[in-house]
Structure formats: C-alpha cells, structure tokens
Tab-separated table of C-alpha atoms in Angstrom:
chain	number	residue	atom	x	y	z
A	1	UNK	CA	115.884	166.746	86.184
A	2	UNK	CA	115.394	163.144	85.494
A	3	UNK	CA	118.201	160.477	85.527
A	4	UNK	CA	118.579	158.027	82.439
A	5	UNK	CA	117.063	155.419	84.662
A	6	UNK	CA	113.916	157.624	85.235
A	7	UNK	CA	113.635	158.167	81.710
A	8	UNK	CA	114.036	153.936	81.131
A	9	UNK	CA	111.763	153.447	83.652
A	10	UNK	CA	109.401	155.993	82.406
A	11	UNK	CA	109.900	154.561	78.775
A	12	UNK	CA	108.660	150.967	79.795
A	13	UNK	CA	105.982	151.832	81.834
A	14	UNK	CA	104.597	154.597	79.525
A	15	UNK	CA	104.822	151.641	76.741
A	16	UNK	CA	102.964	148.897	79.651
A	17	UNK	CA	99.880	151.171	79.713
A	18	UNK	CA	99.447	152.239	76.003
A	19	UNK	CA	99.299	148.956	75.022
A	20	UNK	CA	97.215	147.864	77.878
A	21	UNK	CA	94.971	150.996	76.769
A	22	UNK	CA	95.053	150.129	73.329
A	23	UNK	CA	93.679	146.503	74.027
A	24	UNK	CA	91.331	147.728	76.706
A	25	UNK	CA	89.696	150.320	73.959
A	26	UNK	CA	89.128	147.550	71.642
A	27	UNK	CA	87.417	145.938	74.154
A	28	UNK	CA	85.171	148.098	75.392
A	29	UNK	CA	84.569	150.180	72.176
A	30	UNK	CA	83.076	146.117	71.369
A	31	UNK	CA	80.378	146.296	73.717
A	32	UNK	CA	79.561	149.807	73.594
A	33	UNK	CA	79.302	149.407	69.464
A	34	UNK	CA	77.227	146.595	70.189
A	35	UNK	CA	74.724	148.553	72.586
A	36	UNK	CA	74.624	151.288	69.677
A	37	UNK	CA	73.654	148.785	67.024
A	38	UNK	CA	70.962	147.659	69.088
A	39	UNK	CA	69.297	151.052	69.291
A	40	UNK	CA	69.966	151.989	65.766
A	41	UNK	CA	67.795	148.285	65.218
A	42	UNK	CA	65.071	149.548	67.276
A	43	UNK	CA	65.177	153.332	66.007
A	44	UNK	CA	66.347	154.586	69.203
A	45	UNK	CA	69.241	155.902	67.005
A	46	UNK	CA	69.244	157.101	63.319
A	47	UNK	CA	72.646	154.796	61.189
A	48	UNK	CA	73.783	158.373	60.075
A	49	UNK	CA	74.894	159.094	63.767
A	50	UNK	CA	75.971	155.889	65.206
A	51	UNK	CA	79.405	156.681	65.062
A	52	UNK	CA	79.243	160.068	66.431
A	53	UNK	CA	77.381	158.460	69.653
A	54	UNK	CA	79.896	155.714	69.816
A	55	UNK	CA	82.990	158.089	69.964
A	56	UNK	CA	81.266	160.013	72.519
A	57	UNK	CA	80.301	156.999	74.508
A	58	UNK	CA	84.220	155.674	74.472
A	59	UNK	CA	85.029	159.343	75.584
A	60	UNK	CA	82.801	158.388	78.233
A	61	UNK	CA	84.113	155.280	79.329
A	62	UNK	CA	87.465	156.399	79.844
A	63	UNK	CA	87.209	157.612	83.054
A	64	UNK	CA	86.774	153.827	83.720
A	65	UNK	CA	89.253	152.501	81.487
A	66	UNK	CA	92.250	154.329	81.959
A	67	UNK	CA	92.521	152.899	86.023
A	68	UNK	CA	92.674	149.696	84.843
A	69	UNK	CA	94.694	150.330	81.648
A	70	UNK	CA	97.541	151.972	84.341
A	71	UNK	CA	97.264	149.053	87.073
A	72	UNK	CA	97.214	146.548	84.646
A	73	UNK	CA	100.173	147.945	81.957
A	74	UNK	CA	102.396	149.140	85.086
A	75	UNK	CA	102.116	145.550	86.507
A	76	UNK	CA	102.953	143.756	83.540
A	77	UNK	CA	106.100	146.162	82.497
A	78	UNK	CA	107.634	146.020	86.405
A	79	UNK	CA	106.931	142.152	86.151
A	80	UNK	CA	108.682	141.704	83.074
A	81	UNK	CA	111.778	143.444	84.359
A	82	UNK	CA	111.707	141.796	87.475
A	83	UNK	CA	111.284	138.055	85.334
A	84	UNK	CA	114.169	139.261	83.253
A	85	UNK	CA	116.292	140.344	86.578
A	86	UNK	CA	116.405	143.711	85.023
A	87	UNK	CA	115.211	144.744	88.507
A	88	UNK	CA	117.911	142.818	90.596
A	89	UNK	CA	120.887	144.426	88.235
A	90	UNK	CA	119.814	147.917	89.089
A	91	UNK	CA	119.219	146.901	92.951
A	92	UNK	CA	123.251	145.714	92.356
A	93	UNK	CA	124.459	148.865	91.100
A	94	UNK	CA	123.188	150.927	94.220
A	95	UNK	CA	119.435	151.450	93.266
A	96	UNK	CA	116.845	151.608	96.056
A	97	UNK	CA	113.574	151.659	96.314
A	98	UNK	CA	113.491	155.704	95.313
A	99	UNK	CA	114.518	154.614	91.922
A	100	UNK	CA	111.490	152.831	91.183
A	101	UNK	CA	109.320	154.804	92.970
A	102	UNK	CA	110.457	158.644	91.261
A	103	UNK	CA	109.059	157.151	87.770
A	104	UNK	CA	106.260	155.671	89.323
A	105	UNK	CA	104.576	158.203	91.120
A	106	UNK	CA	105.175	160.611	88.444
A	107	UNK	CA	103.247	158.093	86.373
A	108	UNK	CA	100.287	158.040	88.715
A	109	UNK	CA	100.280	161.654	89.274
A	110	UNK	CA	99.847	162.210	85.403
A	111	UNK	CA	97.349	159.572	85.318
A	112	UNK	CA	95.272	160.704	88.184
A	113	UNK	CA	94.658	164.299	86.676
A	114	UNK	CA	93.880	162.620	83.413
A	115	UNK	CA	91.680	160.556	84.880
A	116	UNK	CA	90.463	163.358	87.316
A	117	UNK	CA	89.960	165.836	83.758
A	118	UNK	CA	87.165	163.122	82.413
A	119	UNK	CA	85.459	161.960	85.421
A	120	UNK	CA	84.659	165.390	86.740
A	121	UNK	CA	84.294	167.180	83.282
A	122	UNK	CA	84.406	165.492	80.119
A	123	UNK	CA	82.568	162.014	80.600
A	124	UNK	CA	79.508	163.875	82.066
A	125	UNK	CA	80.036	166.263	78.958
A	126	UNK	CA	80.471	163.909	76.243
A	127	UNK	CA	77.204	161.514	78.234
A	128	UNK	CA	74.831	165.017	78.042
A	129	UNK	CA	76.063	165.760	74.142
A	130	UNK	CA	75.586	162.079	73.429
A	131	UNK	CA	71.601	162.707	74.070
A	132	UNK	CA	71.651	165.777	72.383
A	133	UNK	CA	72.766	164.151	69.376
A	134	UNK	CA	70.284	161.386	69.391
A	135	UNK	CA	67.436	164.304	70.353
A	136	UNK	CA	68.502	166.109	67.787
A	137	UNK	CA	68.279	163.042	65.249
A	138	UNK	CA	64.796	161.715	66.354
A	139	UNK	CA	63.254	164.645	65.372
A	140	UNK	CA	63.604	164.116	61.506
A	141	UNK	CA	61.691	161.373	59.915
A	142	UNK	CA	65.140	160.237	58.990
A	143	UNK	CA	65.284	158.446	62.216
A	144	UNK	CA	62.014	156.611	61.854
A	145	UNK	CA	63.702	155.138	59.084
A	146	UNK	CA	62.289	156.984	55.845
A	147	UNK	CA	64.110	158.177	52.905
A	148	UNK	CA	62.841	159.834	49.816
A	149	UNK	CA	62.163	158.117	46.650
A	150	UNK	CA	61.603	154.767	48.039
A	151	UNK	CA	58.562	152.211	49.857
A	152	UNK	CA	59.393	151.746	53.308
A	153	UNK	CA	57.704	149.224	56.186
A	154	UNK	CA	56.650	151.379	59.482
A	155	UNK	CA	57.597	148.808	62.079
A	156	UNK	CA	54.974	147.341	64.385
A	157	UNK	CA	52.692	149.163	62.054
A	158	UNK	CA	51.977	147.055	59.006
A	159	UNK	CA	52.092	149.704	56.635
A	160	UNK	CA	54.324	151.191	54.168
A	161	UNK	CA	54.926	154.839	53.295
A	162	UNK	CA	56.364	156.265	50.219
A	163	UNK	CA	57.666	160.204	49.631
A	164	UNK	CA	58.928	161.640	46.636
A	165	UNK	CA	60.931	164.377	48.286
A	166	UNK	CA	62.498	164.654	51.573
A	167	UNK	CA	64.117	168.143	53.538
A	168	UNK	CA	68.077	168.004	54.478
A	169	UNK	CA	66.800	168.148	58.002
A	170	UNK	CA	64.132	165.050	57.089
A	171	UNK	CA	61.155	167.100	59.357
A	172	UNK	CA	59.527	168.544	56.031
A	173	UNK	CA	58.119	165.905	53.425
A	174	UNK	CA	56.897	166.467	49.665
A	175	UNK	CA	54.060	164.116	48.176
A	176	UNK	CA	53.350	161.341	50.522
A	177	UNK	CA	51.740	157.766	50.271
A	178	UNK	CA	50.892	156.089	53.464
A	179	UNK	CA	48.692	152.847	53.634
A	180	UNK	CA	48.689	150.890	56.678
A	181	UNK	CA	46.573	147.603	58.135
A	182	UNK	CA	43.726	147.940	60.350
A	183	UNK	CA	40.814	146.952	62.328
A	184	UNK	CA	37.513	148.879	62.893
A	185	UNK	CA	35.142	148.506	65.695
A	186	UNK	CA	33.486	145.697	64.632
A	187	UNK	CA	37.037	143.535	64.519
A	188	UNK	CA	36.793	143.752	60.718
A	189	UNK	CA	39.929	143.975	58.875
A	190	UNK	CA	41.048	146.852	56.598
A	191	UNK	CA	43.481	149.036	54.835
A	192	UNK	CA	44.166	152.634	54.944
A	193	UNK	CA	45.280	154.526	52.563
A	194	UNK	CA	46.200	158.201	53.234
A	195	UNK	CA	48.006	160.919	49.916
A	196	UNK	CA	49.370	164.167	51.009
A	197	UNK	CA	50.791	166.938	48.722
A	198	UNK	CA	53.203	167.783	51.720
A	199	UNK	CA	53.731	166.866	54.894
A	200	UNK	CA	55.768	167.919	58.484
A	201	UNK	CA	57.061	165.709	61.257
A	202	UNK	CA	56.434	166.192	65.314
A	203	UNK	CA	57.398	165.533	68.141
A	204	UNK	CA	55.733	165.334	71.359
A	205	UNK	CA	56.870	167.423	74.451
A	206	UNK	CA	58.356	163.667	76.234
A	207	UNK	CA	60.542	163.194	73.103
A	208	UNK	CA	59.123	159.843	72.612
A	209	UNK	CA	56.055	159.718	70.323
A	210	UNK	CA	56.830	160.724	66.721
A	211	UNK	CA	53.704	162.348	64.311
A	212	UNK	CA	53.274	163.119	60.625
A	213	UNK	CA	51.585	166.203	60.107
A	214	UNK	CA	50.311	165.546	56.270
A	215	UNK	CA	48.166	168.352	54.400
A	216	UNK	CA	45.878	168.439	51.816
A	217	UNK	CA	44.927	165.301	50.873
A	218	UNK	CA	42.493	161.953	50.563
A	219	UNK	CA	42.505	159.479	53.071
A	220	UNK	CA	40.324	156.118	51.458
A	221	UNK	CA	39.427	153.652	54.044
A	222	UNK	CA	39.098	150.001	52.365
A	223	UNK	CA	37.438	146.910	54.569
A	224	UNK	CA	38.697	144.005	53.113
A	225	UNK	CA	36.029	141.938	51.706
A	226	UNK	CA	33.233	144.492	51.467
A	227	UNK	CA	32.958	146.660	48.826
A	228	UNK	CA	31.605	149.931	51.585
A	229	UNK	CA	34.914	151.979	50.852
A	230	UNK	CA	35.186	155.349	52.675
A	231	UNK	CA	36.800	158.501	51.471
A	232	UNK	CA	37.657	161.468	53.245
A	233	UNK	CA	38.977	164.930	52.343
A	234	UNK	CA	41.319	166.326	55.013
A	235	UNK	CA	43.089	169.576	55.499
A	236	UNK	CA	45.318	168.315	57.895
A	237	UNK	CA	45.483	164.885	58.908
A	238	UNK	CA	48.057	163.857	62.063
A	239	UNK	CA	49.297	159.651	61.665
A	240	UNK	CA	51.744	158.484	64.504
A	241	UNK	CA	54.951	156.740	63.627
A	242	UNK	CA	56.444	154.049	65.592
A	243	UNK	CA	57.412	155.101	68.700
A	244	UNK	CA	61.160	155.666	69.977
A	245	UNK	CA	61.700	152.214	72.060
A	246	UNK	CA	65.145	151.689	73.756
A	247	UNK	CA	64.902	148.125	75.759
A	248	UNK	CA	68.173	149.341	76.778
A	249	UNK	CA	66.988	152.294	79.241
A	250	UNK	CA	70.309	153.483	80.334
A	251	UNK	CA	69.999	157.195	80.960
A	252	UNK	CA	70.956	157.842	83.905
A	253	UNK	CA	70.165	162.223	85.057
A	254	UNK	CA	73.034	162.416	87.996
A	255	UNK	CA	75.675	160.883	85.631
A	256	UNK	CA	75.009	163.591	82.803
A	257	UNK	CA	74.699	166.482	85.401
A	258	UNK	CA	77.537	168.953	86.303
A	259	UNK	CA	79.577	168.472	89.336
A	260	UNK	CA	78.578	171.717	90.342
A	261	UNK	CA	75.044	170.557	90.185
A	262	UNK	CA	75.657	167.651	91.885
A	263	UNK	CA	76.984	169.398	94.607
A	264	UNK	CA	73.863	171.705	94.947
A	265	UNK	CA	71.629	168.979	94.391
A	266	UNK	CA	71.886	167.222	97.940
A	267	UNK	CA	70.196	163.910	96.613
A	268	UNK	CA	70.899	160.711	96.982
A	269	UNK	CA	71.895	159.797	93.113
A	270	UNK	CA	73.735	162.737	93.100
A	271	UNK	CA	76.121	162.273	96.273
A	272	UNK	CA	76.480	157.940	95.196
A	273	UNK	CA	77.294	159.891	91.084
A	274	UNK	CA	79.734	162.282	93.482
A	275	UNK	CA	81.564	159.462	94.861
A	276	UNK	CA	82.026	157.943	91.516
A	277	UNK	CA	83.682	160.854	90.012
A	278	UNK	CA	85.991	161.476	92.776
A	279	UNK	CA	87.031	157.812	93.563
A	280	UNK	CA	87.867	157.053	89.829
A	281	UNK	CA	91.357	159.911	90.355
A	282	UNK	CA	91.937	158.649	94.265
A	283	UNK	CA	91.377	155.068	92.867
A	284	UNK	CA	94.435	155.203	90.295
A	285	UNK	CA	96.362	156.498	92.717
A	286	UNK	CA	95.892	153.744	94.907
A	287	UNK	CA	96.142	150.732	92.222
A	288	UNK	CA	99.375	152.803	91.282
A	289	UNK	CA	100.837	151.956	95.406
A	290	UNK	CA	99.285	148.439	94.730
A	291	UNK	CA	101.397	147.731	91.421
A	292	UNK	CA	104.303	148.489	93.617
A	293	UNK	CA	104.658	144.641	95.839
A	294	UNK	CA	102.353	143.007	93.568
A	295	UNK	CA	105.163	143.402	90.725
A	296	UNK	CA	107.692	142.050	92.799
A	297	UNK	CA	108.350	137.574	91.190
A	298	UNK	CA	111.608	135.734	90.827
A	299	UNK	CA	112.626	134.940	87.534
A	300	UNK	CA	111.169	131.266	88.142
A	301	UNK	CA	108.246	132.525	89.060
A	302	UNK	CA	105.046	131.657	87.241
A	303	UNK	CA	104.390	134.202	84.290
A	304	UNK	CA	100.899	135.148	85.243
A	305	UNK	CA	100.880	134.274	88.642
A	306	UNK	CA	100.953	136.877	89.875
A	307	UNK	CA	98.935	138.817	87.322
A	308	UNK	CA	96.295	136.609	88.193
A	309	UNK	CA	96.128	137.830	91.936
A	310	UNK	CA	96.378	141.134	90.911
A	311	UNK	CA	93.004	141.070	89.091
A	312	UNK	CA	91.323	139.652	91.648
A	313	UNK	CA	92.653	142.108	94.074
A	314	UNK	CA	91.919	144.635	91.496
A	315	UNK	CA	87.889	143.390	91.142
A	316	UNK	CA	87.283	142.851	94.742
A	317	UNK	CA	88.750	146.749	95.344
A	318	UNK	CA	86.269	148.104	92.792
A	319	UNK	CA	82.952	145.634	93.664
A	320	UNK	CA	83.498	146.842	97.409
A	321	UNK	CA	83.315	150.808	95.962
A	322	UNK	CA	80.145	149.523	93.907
A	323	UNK	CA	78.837	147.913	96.665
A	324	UNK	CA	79.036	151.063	99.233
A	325	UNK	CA	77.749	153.546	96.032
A	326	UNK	CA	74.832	151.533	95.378
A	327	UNK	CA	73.722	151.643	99.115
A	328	UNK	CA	74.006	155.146	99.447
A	329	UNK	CA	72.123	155.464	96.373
A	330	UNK	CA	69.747	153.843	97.761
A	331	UNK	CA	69.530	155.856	100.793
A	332	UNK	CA	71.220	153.101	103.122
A	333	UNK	CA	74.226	154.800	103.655
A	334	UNK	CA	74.000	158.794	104.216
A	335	UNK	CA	78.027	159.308	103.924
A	336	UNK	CA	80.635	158.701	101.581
A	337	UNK	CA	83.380	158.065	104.174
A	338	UNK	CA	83.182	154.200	103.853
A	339	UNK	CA	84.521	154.764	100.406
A	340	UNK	CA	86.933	156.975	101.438
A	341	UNK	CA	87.842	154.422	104.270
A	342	UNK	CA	88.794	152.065	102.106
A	343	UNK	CA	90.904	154.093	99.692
A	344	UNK	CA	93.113	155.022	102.662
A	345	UNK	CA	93.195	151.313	104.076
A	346	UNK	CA	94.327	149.632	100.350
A	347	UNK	CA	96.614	152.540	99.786
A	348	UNK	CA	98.249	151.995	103.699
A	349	UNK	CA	98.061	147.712	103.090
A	350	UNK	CA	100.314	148.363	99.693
A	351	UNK	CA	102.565	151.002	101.184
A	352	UNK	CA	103.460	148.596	104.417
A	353	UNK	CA	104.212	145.268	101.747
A	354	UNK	CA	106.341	147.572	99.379
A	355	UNK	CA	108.513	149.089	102.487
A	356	UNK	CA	108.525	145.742	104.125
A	357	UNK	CA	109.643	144.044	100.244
A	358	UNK	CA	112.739	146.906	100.439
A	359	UNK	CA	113.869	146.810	104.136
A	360	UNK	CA	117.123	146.109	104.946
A	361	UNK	CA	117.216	142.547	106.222
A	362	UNK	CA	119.539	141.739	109.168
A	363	UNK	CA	122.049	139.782	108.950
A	364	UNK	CA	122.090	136.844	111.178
A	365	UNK	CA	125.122	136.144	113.312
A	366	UNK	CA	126.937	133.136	112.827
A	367	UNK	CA	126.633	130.705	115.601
C-alpha cells in the first residue's frame, strides 16, 4: 500500500519525465521528420506515406528516448524539491532515505520493462514494418512520382511522361506519353518519343531499379537537327524510371531482426545489436541509482549546476557503451562483459555517494 508521500513523490516525478518526454519527442520526431523529407525528395519514399514511416520511426526511437526522458525528468523534479527545501522538511519530520527511494525504484522498475517491451520487441518491429511500408510503396509508379491526368519531369532523365488513367495501386497505367532526351552513338542529340495504349510497372528482384512495361504502341525517334526520324512499332516496349536513391543508407539487417534471431545468428552485428537491446532496460536502471546523489543541491545552489554535470555524466556513460559495441562489431572485442562491467561499476559508484549523502554523521565531542 503506498503512503501519501509515495503517492507525492510518485506524482512529481511521474510529471518530471512526461514533460521531459514530451520535449524530448519534439525533438527527435525533428530530425527523424527531417531524414523522411529527404527521402520523399529523392523518391526513396512516396508523400502519401511519410507520416506512416515517421510514426513508426518515433516508435523506434523510443527505446532511446525514454532513458534519457527518466534520468533527465527524475533529476530535475528531486532538484526542484531539494531547491525549494521540500526535501529537508520531510528529512525533519522523520523521513529517511527509504522514503525517497520506495517511489523511486518503483519508477525505474516501470520504466525499465517499458523500455525493455520496445528494445527487445517493438523497435525492431516497428524498424522491419517501416521497410515494408516503403517496399510496398515503391512498387507503384506512385512513388516515382506520377499521377494521372497530368505532365510530369522523370528526374535525372530529361523527359516527361503523361497518363490519362492511373490504378488505385499506381502499378497498372492507361494511355501513356513518354518523351525523353537522348544521345545516339554518334554523340548526336535527340528526342524520344514513346505512346502506349496501356502500360504495367516492375520491379527488379534488388528492389531498386523501377521499369515501365508499356504495350502496344509507337515509339518515334527524332535527332535534333536532321530530318532522318525513326519509327518503330512495338508490342511491348520496357523504359526504366529513375532509380530508388537513398544518400541516407541507413538500413541496418541486425537492428530489424528478431531477438530470437539474433541469438541464433552468432555474428558479430548481431551480438554488438544484442548488447544494444539489453543495455537500453539495465541502462535506465542505472541512470535511475545515478539521479539519486546527483539530485542532492542546497537551496543556494546554482539552478543548473548540477544539471549540467549530470549530462555530462550521462553522455560519457552512453559514448563508453558505444564505444565497446562498435568494437565488438567490429570483431575487436568477442564478449559483451565490458558492457556489462560497466553497468555494475556506475550502478555500485551511485549506490556508495547516495548511502554516503544519507549516513548518519557523528557527532563530534566538544573539546
């Protein structure tokens, strides 16, 4: 049963983090719209599903976000109450170091299954249905930027294509008009112009390369400046759209794999992907003991003093995990226990300043 300072305490902090989360989100959802509007302008990713692979993305990201958002919004509500004295009332009125604790640790035990819930199942989910969507997308002509009814440019190409009708699914095309810029053999400059009555988009077996499969039609080849047109009759006549680029190659196999899988695959990526999903759960736990001293400021103290060491703490924890997951990634380092090392050694370093913070201090004799 909790007391009505559990439920306070509980009340604050729960308030700390949510708003910490809430800020965080914004944040993060910036840079992660950002990287989405960059494939949508290089046709990585058709505008119809942007914000479908954005939510999923975020869903993603959480795993990372939450840590912080707990650390940081846990911090800030335990500092306030110490600035205010809030803390140094209840230590008055007979409340130890348990009372602070109890709220806290139920805190971080909620937050580490959270955590644990979308770093083992639902970020690798949401990061394997985020390139299903976009698979999914890329092979209607939609994504290559075409809709019915109107001229549009094929980029890189130097062409324009026109159709009059266009399938839900955008893979089946009515009457189509394609002319695009050329050179023969002899470097000589012309146009090509290509009709269909209907056409069908492709793709090839990589994914990647994106074809129009047009039927029954002319295809007039016109050198500029000579007057030694071609024509051709076709059946079937395959023309190759732009290609999907992404600059931004951030797939990444071992993060969208099942744990399961990881744990049968026995490589490298998987074991350093492995260590990422377990040390995101073990890692709020441990920024959860750290909160604990680092709260701890007088009422003069500076505002964001402390805050301020906190972070850096906070960085220089997680660049030390990045640094040990990228070597064994790498195939430099052949165990996790490093990692696991230094969970145990922050977690003990925080545990010893918060005791040594709440022991009872002797009282000196007087001479």
């Amino acid at each position: 049963m909790l007391s009505i300072l559990d439920r306070y305490f509980l009340r604050e902090l729960a308030a700390g983090i949510v708003a910490t989360a809430i800020v965080l989100l914004v944040i993060f959802a910036g840079g992660a719209f950002a990287g989405v509007l960059q494939k949508v302008a290089n046709g990585s990713i058709q505008p119809s599903i942007m914000f479908e692979v954005l939510g999923l993305q975020m869903l993603d990201l959480l795993s990372t976000l939450l840590p912080m958002a707990a650390f940081l919004g846990t911090l800030i509500a335990l500092g306030r109450m110490y600035r205010e004295s809030e803390m140094h009332v209840l230590a008055s009125s007979g409340m130890g170091p348990r009372g602070m604790l109890r709220p806290v640790t139920l805190l971080a035990v909620l937050a580490t299954i959270l955590v644990g819930v979308l770093s083992l199942w639902a970020g690798p989910w949401s990061a394997r249905k985020a390139d299903q969507v976009i698979a999914a997308a890329n092979k209607s002509v939609i994504a290559a930027g075409l809709d019915a009814g109107r001229f549009t440019e094929l980029p890189g190409k130097g062409g324009i294509i026109f159709v009059d009708t266009l399938s839900r699914d955008g893979t089946v095309l009515g009457k189509t008009f394609l002319a695009t810029d050329r050179v023969d053999s002899d470097g000589n400059p012309q146009v090509r112009v290509v009709n269909a009555k209907h056409g069908q988009m492709y793709q090839e077996s990589n994914g990647q390369d994106r074809f129009l499969a047009l039927y029954d039609g002319w295809q007039f080849e016109i050198p500029l400046g000579g007057d030694n047109w071609r024509r051709m009759k076709y059946v079937r006549n395959d023309v190759s759209l732009s290609n999907i680029s992404d600059d931004d190659d951030d797939t990444d196999p071992a993060h969208e794999s099942t744990t399961v899988d990881l744990f049968k695959a026995g490589t490298a990526d998987a074991l350093g992907e492995l260590v990422s999903r377990f040390a995101a759960p073990v890692s709020t736990l441990v920024l959860m003991m750290m909160v604990l001293p680092m709260s701890r400021q007088a009422p003069r103290d500076a505002r964001y003093g402390r805050l301020l060491v906190a972070v850096l703490s906070y960085f220089l924890y997680v660049v030390w995990q990045l640094i040990a997951r990228t070597q064994i990634i790498k195939g430099r380092l052949h165990t996790s226990v490093p990692i696991w090392v230094l969970h145990i050694i922050v977690f003990a370093v925080a545990a010893w300043f918060f005791w040594k913070q709440n022991a009872p201090r002797r009282v000196k004799d007087a001479a």
